[in-house]
């Protein structure tokens, strides 16, 4: 197979705003699936657009550390450490970022970004340390899996009534399955 410049190029229009989804964000990921030349290089990039009060909900990248740079607006960001021994067990670390600020989310840790401004959108660029970082949105995975995780299991894990779990699963099932 002959390599050419197009294996390392994509007219991605990352300078153009994107329409946010139901939670008020839009992630445009450029990884090895869009640029074949990224294969084995261990990098990818994403543009994230946030509507006013929009969020990129709690999620994790199982194969990548993320470094986020705010291009426009303000973001409230944070992550939770792992179940390591005290005193840092499940410690929540957060910061308010402004234009030009940078924040790192270590590989595999649950993290989020939220635009606290009710009037202005925000934009960020994220670099990831994998050509295929993966993304697991926590609520979608837990409450919208197919087939559904037993409500008995989730009720015990979250220490709530089964009808609460049923309600949450219904929200995600209706939106994620056709």
Short mmCIF file of C-alpha atoms in Angstrom, two decimals:
data_model
loop_
_atom_site.label_atom_id
_atom_site.label_comp_id
_atom_site.label_asym_id
_atom_site.label_seq_id
_atom_site.Cartn_x
_atom_site.Cartn_y
_atom_site.Cartn_z
CA UNK A 1 0.00 0.00 0.00
CA UNK A 2 1.41 3.34 -1.04
CA UNK A 3 1.30 6.22 1.44
CA UNK A 4 0.29 9.70 0.29
CA UNK A 5 -0.39 13.11 1.83
CA UNK A 6 -4.13 12.41 2.12
CA UNK A 7 -3.34 9.69 4.70
CA UNK A 8 -2.24 12.54 7.00
CA UNK A 9 -4.90 15.14 6.17
CA UNK A 10 -8.55 15.91 6.84
CA UNK A 11 -10.46 19.06 5.95
CA UNK A 12 -12.09 18.91 9.38
CA UNK A 13 -13.38 22.49 9.61
CA UNK A 14 -12.49 22.57 13.30
CA UNK A 15 -12.73 26.36 13.08
CA UNK A 16 -16.51 26.11 12.53
CA UNK A 17 -19.01 25.95 15.43
CA UNK A 18 -21.06 22.78 15.82
CA UNK A 19 -24.68 22.35 16.94
CA UNK A 20 -24.86 21.04 20.53
CA UNK A 21 -26.70 17.86 21.52
CA UNK A 22 -29.32 17.31 24.27
CA UNK A 23 -26.83 18.00 27.08
CA UNK A 24 -25.54 21.13 25.36
CA UNK A 25 -22.27 20.05 23.79
CA UNK A 26 -20.84 18.66 20.58
CA UNK A 27 -17.58 16.74 20.41
CA UNK A 28 -15.89 16.58 17.01
CA UNK A 29 -13.18 13.92 17.36
CA UNK A 30 -10.38 13.49 14.85
CA UNK A 31 -8.76 10.11 15.43
CA UNK A 32 -7.32 7.23 13.43
CA UNK A 33 -10.76 6.54 11.95
CA UNK A 34 -10.63 9.92 10.15
CA UNK A 35 -6.89 10.20 9.50
CA UNK A 36 -5.22 6.87 8.72
CA UNK A 37 -1.78 8.42 9.24
CA UNK A 38 -2.47 8.64 12.99
CA UNK A 39 -2.17 4.85 13.23
CA UNK A 40 0.43 3.98 15.91
CA UNK A 41 1.23 7.66 16.60
CA UNK A 42 -0.63 7.83 19.91
CA UNK A 43 -2.43 11.16 19.38
CA UNK A 44 -5.83 12.54 18.46
CA UNK A 45 -7.65 15.84 18.82
CA UNK A 46 -11.19 17.04 19.43
CA UNK A 47 -13.09 20.30 19.22
CA UNK A 48 -15.79 20.64 21.86
CA UNK A 49 -18.58 23.21 21.52
CA UNK A 50 -20.65 24.06 24.60
CA UNK A 51 -24.00 25.84 24.51
CA UNK A 52 -24.74 28.28 27.33
CA UNK A 53 -25.10 26.05 30.43
CA UNK A 54 -24.08 23.08 28.26
CA UNK A 55 -21.89 20.24 29.40
CA UNK A 56 -19.74 17.40 28.25
CA UNK A 57 -21.17 15.01 30.87
CA UNK A 58 -19.09 12.76 33.15
CA UNK A 59 -17.14 10.34 31.00
CA UNK A 60 -13.83 8.54 30.78
CA UNK A 61 -11.26 7.77 28.09
CA UNK A 62 -10.01 4.23 28.79
CA UNK A 63 -6.98 4.59 26.53
CA UNK A 64 -5.92 8.25 26.82
CA UNK A 65 -4.96 11.20 28.95
CA UNK A 66 -6.66 14.41 27.80
CA UNK A 67 -5.27 17.94 27.84
CA UNK A 68 -7.99 20.57 27.33
CA UNK A 69 -7.45 24.17 26.22
CA UNK A 70 -10.27 26.74 26.42
CA UNK A 71 -10.44 28.79 23.20
CA UNK A 72 -13.57 30.83 24.00
CA UNK A 73 -15.66 31.33 27.13
CA UNK A 74 -15.42 29.79 30.58
CA UNK A 75 -15.58 26.16 31.66
CA UNK A 76 -15.98 24.54 35.06
CA UNK A 77 -14.07 21.25 34.82
CA UNK A 78 -13.23 18.42 37.14
CA UNK A 79 -12.28 14.80 37.64
CA UNK A 80 -12.43 12.19 40.39
CA UNK A 81 -9.35 10.23 41.42
CA UNK A 82 -9.45 6.44 41.53
CA UNK A 83 -10.38 4.20 44.46
CA UNK A 84 -6.80 4.40 45.70
CA UNK A 85 -5.89 4.36 49.41
CA UNK A 86 -6.74 7.40 51.56
CA UNK A 87 -6.27 10.35 51.66
CA UNK A 88 -6.82 10.69 47.90
CA UNK A 89 -9.56 8.07 47.46
CA UNK A 90 -12.26 9.33 45.10
CA UNK A 91 -11.03 12.89 45.54
CA UNK A 92 -12.83 15.46 43.39
CA UNK A 93 -10.49 18.00 41.78
CA UNK A 94 -11.98 20.94 39.90
CA UNK A 95 -11.16 24.34 38.46
CA UNK A 96 -12.83 27.19 36.58
CA UNK A 97 -10.99 27.75 33.29
CA UNK A 98 -10.98 30.88 31.18
CA UNK A 99 -9.84 31.52 27.63
CA UNK A 100 -6.28 30.25 27.20
CA UNK A 101 -6.29 28.05 30.32
CA UNK A 102 -5.25 24.39 30.16
CA UNK A 103 -6.31 21.42 32.32
CA UNK A 104 -5.25 17.74 32.26
CA UNK A 105 -7.54 14.75 32.81
CA UNK A 106 -5.45 11.62 33.57
CA UNK A 107 -6.13 8.44 31.62
CA UNK A 108 -9.22 6.48 32.65
CA UNK A 109 -10.51 8.93 35.28
CA UNK A 110 -14.11 10.16 35.24
CA UNK A 111 -14.20 13.82 34.22
CA UNK A 112 -16.53 16.51 32.83
CA UNK A 113 -16.70 20.06 31.49
CA UNK A 114 -19.55 22.51 32.10
CA UNK A 115 -20.17 25.99 30.66
CA UNK A 116 -21.49 28.01 33.63
CA UNK A 117 -22.40 31.04 31.49
CA UNK A 118 -26.15 31.24 30.74
CA UNK A 119 -25.59 33.71 27.87
CA UNK A 120 -22.39 32.77 26.01
CA UNK A 121 -21.20 29.55 24.38
CA UNK A 122 -17.72 28.13 25.03
CA UNK A 123 -15.23 26.28 22.81
CA UNK A 124 -12.29 24.06 23.72
CA UNK A 125 -9.72 21.90 21.95
CA UNK A 126 -8.66 18.63 23.54
CA UNK A 127 -5.55 16.67 22.67
CA UNK A 128 -5.59 12.99 23.62
CA UNK A 129 -2.67 10.60 24.07
CA UNK A 130 -4.07 7.85 21.84
CA UNK A 131 -5.01 7.55 18.19
CA UNK A 132 -8.17 5.80 19.48
CA UNK A 133 -8.90 7.14 23.00
CA UNK A 134 -12.40 5.71 23.39
CA UNK A 135 -15.11 7.42 25.40
CA UNK A 136 -17.50 5.98 27.96
CA UNK A 137 -20.21 8.40 29.06
CA UNK A 138 -21.05 7.21 32.56
CA UNK A 139 -24.81 7.80 32.64
CA UNK A 140 -25.32 6.38 29.13
CA UNK A 141 -23.29 3.27 29.94
CA UNK A 142 -24.93 2.59 33.30
CA UNK A 143 -28.54 3.51 32.54
CA UNK A 144 -28.70 3.03 28.76
CA UNK A 145 -26.89 -0.27 28.21
CA UNK A 146 -28.35 -2.84 25.82
CA UNK A 147 -29.53 -5.10 27.28
CA UNK A 148 -30.25 -3.10 30.43
CA UNK A 149 -28.31 -3.78 33.61
CA UNK A 150 -30.70 -5.30 36.16
CA UNK A 151 -32.50 -2.65 38.20
CA UNK A 152 -31.85 -4.86 41.26
CA UNK A 153 -28.10 -4.57 40.66
CA UNK A 154 -28.22 -0.81 40.08
CA UNK A 155 -30.58 -0.12 42.99
CA UNK A 156 -28.19 -1.88 45.35
CA UNK A 157 -25.10 -0.21 43.84
CA UNK A 158 -26.59 3.29 44.01
CA UNK A 159 -28.49 2.57 47.26
CA UNK A 160 -31.82 3.85 45.90
CA UNK A 161 -35.26 2.39 45.24
CA UNK A 162 -35.78 0.29 42.11
CA UNK A 163 -38.36 2.76 40.77
CA UNK A 164 -35.64 5.45 40.71
CA UNK A 165 -33.46 3.18 38.59
CA UNK A 166 -36.40 2.30 36.35
CA UNK A 167 -37.05 6.02 35.80
CA UNK A 168 -33.40 6.72 34.93
CA UNK A 169 -33.16 3.74 32.60
CA UNK A 170 -36.31 4.87 30.81
CA UNK A 171 -34.75 8.29 30.10
CA UNK A 172 -31.66 6.76 28.52
CA UNK A 173 -33.37 3.83 26.85
CA UNK A 174 -35.78 6.12 24.97
CA UNK A 175 -32.94 8.34 23.77
CA UNK A 176 -30.35 5.68 22.96
CA UNK A 177 -32.32 2.77 21.46
CA UNK A 178 -34.62 2.61 18.49
#
